[in-house]
mmCIF file with all atom_site columns, C-alpha atoms in Angstrom:
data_model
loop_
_atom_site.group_PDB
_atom_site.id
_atom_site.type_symbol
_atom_site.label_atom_id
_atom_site.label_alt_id
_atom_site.label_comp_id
_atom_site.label_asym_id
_atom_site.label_entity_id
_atom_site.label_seq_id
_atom_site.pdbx_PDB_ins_code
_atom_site.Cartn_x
_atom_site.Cartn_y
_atom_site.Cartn_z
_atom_site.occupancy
_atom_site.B_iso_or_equiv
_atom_site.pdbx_formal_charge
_atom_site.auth_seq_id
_atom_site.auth_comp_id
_atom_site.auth_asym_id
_atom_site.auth_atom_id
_atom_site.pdbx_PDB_model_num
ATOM 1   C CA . UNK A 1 1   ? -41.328 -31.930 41.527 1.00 74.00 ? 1330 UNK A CA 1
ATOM 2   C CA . UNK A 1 2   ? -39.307 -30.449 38.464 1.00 90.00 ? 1331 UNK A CA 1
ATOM 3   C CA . UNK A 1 3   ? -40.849 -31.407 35.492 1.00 96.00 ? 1332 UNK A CA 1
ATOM 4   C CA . UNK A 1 4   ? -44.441 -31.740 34.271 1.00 97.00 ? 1333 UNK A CA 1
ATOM 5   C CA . UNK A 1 5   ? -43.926 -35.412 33.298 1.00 97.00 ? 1334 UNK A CA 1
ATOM 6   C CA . UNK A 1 6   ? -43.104 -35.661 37.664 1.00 97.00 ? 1335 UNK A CA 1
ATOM 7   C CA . UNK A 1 7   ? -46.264 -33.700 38.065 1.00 97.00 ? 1336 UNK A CA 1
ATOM 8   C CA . UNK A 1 8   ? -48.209 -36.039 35.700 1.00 97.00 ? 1337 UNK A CA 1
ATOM 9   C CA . UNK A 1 9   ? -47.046 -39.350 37.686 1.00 97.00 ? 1338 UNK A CA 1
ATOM 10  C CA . UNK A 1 10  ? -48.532 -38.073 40.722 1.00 95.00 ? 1339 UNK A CA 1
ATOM 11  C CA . UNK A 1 11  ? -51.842 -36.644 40.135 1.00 95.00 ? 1340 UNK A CA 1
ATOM 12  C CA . UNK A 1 12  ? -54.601 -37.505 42.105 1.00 94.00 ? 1341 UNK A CA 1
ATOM 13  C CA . UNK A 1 13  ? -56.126 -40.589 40.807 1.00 93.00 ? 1342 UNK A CA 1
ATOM 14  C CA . UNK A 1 14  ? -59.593 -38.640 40.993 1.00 93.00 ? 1343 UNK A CA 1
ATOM 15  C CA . UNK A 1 15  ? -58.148 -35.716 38.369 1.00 95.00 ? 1344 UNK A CA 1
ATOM 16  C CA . UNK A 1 16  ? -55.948 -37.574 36.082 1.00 95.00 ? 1345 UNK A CA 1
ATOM 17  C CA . UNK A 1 17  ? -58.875 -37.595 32.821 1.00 96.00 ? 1346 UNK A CA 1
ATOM 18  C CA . UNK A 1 18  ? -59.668 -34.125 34.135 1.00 96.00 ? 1347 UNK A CA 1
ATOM 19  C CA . UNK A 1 19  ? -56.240 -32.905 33.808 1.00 97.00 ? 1348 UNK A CA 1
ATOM 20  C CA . UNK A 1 20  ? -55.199 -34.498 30.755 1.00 98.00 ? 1349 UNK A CA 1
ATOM 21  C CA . UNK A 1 21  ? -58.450 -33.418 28.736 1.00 97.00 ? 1350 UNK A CA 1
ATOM 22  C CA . UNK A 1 22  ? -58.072 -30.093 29.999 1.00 97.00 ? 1351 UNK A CA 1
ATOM 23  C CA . UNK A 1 23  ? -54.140 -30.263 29.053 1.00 98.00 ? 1352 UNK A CA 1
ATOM 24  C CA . UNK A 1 24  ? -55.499 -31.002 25.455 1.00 98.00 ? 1353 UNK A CA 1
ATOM 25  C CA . UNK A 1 25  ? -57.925 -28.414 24.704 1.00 97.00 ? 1354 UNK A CA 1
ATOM 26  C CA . UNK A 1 26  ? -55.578 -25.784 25.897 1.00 98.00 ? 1355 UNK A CA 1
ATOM 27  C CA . UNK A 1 27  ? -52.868 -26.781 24.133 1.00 98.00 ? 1356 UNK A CA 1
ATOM 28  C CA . UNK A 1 28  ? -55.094 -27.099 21.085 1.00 98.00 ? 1357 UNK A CA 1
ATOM 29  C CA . UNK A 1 29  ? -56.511 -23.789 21.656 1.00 98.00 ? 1358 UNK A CA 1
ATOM 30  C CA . UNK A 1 30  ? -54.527 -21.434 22.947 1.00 98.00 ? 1359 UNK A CA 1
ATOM 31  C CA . UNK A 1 31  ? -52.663 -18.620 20.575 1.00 98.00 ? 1360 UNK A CA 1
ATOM 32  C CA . UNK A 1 32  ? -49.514 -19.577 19.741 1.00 98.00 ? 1361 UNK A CA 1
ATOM 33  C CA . UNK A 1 33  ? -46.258 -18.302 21.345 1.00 98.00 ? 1362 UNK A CA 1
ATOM 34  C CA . UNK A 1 34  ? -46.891 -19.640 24.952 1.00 99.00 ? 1363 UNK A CA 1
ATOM 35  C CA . UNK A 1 35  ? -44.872 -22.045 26.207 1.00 98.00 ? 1364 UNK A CA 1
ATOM 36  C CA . UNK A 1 36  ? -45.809 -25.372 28.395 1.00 98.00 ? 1365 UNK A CA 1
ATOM 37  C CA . UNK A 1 37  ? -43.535 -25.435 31.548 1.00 98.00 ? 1366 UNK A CA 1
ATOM 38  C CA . UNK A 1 38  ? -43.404 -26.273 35.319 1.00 98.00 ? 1367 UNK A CA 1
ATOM 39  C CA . UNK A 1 39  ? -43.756 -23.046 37.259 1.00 97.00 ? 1368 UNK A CA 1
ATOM 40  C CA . UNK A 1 40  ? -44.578 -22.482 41.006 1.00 94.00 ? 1369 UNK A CA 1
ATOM 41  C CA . UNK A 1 41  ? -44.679 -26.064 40.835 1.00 95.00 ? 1370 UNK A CA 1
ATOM 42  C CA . UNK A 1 42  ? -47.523 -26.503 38.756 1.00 97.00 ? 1371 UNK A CA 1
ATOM 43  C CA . UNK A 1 43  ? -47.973 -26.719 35.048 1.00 98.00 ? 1372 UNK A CA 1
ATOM 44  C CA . UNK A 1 44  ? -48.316 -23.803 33.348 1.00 98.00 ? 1373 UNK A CA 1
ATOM 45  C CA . UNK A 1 45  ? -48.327 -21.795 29.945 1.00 99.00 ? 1374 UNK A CA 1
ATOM 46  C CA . UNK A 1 46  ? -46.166 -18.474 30.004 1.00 99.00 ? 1375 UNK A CA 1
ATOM 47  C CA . UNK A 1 47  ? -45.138 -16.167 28.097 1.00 99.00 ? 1376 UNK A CA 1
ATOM 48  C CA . UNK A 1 48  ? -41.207 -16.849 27.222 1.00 98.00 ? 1377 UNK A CA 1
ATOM 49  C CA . UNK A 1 49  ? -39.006 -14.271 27.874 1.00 98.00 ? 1378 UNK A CA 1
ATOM 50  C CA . UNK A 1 50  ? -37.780 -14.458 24.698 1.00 98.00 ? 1379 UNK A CA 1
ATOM 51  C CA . UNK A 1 51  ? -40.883 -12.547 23.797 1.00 98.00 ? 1380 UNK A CA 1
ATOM 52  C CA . UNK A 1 52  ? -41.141 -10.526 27.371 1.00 98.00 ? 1381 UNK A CA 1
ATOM 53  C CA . UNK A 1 53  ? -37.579 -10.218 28.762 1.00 97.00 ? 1382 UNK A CA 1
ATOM 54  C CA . UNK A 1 54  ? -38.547 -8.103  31.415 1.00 95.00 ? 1383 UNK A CA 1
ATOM 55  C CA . UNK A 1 55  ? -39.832 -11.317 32.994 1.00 96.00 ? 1384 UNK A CA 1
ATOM 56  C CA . UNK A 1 56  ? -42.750 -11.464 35.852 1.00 96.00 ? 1385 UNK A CA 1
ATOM 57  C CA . UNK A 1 57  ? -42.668 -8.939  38.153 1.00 94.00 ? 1386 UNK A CA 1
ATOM 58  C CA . UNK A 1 58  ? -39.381 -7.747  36.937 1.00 92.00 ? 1387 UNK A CA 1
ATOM 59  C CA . UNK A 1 59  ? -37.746 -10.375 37.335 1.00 94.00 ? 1388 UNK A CA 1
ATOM 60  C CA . UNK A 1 60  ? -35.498 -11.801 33.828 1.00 93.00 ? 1389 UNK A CA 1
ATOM 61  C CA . UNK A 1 61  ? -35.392 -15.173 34.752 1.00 96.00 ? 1390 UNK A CA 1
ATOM 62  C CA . UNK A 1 62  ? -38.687 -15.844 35.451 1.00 97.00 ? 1391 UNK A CA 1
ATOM 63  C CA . UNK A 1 63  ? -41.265 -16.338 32.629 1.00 98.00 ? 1392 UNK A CA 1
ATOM 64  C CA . UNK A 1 64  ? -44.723 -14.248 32.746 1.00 98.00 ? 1393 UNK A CA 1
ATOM 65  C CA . UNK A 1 65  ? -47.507 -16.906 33.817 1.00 98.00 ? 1394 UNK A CA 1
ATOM 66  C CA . UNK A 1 66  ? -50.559 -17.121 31.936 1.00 98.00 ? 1395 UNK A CA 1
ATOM 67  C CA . UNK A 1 67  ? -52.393 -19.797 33.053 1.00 98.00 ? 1396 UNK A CA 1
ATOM 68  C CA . UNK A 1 68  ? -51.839 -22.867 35.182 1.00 98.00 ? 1397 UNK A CA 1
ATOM 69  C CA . UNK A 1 69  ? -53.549 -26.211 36.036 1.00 98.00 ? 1398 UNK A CA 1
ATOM 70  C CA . UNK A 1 70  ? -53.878 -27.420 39.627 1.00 96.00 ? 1399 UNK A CA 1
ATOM 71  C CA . UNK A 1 71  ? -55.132 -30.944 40.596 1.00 93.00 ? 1400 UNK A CA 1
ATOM 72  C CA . UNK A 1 72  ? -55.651 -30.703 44.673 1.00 88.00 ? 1401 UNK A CA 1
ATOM 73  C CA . UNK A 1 73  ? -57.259 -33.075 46.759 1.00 86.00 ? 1402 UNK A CA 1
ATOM 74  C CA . UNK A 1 74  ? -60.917 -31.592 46.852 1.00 90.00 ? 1403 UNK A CA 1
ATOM 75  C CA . UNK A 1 75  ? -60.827 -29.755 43.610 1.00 94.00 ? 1404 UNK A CA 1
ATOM 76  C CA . UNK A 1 76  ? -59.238 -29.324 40.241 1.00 96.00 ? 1405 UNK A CA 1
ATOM 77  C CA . UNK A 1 77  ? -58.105 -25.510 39.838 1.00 97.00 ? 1406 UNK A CA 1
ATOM 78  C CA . UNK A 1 78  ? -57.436 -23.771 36.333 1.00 98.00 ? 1407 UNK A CA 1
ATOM 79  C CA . UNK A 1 79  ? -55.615 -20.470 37.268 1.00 97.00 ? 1408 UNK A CA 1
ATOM 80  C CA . UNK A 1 80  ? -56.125 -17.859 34.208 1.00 97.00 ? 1409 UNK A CA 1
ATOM 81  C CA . UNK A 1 81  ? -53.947 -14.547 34.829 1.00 96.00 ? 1410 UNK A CA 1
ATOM 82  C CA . UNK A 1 82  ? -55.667 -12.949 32.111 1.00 94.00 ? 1411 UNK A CA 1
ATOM 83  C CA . UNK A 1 83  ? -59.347 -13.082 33.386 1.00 95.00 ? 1412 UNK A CA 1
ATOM 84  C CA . UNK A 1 84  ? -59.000 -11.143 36.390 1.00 90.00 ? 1413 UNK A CA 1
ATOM 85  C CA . UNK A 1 85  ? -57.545 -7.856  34.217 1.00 91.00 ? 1414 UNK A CA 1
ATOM 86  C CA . UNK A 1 86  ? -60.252 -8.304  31.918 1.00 94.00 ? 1415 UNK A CA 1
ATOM 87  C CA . UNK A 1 87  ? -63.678 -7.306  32.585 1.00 95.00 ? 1416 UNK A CA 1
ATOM 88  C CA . UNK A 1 88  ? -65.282 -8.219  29.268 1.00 97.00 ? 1417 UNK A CA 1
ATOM 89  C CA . UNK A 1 89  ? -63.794 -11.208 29.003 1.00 97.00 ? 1418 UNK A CA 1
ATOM 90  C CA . UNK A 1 90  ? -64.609 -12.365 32.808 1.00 97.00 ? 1419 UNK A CA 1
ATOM 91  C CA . UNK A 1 91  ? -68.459 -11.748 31.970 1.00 97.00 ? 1420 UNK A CA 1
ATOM 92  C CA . UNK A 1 92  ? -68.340 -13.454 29.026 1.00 98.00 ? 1421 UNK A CA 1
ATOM 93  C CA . UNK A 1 93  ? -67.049 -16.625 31.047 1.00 98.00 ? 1422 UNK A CA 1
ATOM 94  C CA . UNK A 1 94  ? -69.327 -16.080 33.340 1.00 98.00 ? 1423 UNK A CA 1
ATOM 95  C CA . UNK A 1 95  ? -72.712 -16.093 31.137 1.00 98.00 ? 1424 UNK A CA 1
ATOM 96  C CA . UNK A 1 96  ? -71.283 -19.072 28.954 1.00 98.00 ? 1425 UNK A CA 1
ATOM 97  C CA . UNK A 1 97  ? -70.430 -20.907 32.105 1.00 98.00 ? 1426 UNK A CA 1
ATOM 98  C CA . UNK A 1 98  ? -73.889 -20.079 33.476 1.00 97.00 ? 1427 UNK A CA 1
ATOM 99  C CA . UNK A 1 99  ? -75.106 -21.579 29.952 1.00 97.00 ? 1428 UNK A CA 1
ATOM 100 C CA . UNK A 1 100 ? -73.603 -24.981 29.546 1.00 96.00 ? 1429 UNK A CA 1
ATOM 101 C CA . UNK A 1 101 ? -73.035 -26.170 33.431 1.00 96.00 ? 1430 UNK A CA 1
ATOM 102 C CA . UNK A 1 102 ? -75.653 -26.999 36.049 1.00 93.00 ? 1431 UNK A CA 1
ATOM 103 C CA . UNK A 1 103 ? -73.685 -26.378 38.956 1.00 93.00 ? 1432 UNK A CA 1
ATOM 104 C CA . UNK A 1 104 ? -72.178 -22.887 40.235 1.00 96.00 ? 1433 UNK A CA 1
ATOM 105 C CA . UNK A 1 105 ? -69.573 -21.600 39.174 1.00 97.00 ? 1434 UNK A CA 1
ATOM 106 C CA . UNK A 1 106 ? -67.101 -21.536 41.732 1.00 97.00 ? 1435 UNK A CA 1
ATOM 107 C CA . UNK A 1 107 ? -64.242 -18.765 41.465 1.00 96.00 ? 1436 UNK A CA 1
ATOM 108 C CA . UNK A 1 108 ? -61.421 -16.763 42.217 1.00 93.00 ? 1437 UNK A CA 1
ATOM 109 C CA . UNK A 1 109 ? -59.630 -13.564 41.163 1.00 88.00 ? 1438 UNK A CA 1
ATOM 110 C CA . UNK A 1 110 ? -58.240 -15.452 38.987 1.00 91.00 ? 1439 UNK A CA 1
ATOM 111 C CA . UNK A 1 111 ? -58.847 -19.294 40.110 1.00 96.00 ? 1440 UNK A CA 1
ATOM 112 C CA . UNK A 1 112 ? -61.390 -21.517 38.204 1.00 98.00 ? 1441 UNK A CA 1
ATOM 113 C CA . UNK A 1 113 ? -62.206 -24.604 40.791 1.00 97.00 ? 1442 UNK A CA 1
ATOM 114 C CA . UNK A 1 114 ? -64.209 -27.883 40.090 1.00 97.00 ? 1443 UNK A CA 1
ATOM 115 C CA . UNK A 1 115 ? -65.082 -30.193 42.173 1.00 95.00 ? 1444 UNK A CA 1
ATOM 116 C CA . UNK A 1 116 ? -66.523 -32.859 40.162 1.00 95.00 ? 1445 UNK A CA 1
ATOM 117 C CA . UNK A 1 117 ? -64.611 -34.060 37.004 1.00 94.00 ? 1446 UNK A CA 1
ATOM 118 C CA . UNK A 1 118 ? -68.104 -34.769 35.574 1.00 94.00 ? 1447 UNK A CA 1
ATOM 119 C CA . UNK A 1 119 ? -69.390 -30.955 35.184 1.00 94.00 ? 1448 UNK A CA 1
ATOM 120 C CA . UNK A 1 120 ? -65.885 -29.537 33.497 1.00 97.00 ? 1449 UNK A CA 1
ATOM 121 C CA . UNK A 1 121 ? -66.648 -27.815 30.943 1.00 98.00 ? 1450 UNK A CA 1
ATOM 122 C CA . UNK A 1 122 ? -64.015 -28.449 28.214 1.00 98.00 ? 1451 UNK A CA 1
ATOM 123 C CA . UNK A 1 123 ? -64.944 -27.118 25.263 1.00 98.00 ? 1452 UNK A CA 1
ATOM 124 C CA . UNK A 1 124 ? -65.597 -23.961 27.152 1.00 98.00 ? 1453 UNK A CA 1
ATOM 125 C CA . UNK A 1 125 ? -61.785 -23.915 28.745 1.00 98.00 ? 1454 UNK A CA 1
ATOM 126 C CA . UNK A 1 126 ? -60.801 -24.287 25.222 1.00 98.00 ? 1455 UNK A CA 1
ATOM 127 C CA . UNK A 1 127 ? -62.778 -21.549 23.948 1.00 98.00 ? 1456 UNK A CA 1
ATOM 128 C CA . UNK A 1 128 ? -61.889 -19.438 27.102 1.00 98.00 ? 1457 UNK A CA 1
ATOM 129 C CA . UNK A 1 129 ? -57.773 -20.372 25.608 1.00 98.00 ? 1458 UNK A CA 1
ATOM 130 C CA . UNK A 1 130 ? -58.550 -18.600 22.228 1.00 97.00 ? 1459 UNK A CA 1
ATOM 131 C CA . UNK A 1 131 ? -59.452 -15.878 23.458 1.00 98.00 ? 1460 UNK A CA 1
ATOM 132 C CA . UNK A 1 132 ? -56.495 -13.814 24.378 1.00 98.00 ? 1461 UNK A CA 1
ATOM 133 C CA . UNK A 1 133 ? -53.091 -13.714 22.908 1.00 98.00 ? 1462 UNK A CA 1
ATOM 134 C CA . UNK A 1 134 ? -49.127 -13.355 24.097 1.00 98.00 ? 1463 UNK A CA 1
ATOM 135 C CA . UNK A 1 135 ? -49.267 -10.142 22.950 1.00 98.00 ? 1464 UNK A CA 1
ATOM 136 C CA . UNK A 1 136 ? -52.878 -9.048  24.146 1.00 97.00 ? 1465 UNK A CA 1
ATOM 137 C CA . UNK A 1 137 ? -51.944 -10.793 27.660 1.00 98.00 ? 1466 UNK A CA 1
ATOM 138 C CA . UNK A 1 138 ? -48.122 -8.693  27.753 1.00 97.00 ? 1467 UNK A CA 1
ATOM 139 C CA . UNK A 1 139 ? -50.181 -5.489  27.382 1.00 96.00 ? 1468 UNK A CA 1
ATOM 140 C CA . UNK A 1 140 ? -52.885 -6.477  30.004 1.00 95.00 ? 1469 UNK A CA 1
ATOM 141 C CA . UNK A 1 141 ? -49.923 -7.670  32.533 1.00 95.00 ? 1470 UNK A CA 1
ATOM 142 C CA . UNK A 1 142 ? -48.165 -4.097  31.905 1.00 94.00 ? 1471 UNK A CA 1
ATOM 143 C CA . UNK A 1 143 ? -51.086 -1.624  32.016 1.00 88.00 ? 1472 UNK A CA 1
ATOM 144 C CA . UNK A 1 144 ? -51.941 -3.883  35.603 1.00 82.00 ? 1473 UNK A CA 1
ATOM 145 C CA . UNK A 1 145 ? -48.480 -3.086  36.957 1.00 82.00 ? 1474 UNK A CA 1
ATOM 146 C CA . UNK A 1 146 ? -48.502 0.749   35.940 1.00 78.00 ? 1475 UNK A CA 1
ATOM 147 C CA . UNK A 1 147 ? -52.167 0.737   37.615 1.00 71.00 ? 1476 UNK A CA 1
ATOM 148 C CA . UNK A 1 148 ? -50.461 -0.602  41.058 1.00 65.00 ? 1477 UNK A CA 1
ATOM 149 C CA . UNK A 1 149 ? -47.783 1.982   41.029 1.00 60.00 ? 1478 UNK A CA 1
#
């Protein structure tokens, strides 16, 4: 697939209100400056390199990911980049999560699965959006790569 609309035609039949009311609240929540575009063959918000030219992992022609959306077969995955480099911000998600859904929450570094479109808890995504910036995100991404070297 190349484009997002591609990606859109084929979703799972089982994820398609999932992904679309997910699609919403983040783009009505999130900061502004990312951008909405197909990367790693998913839909995703980056960074532009118009405001990080350095690009991900050094690379200039590739945008910095932020967060992506992932309907599989057996689950529906939101993939934040920014949770997993920041502590406060994971255990916040975590107690709210704990707070407003019945099941377990069921998680990666940085990969938020569901497994029933019932127990998604929108509003919660959306407030998880707000809550970091470009800028605050650029600065996360960069203190993580001088950690690693």
């Amino acid at each position: 697939m190349k484009t997002i609309e591609e990606y859109e035609a084929n979703l799972p039949e089982k994820w398609q209100s999932s992904y679309f009311l997910l699609k919403e609240q983040l783009l009505t929540n999130l900061p502004e400056g990312f951008q909405f575009v197909l990367q790693y063959g998913m839909p995703t918000f980056v960074v532009p390199l118009s405001a990080y030219p350095n690009g991900y992992l050094n690379r200039p022609d590739e945008p910095l990911p932020f967060l992506s959306l992932g309907a599989q077969k057996n689950h529906f995955a939101v993939y934040h980049m920014g949770i997993m480099s920041n502590p406060s911000l994971l255990s916040w998600f975590e107690e709210e999560y704990k707070k407003q859904v019945p099941t377990k929450l069921n998680m990666g570094k940085s990969c938020i699965r569901f497994t029933n479109p019932k127990t998604i808890p929108y509003e919660l995504m959306g407030e998880l959006a707000k809550k970091m910036s470009p800028a605050d995100w650029i600065a996360r991404y960069e203190h993580y790569q001088t950690k690693k070297k």
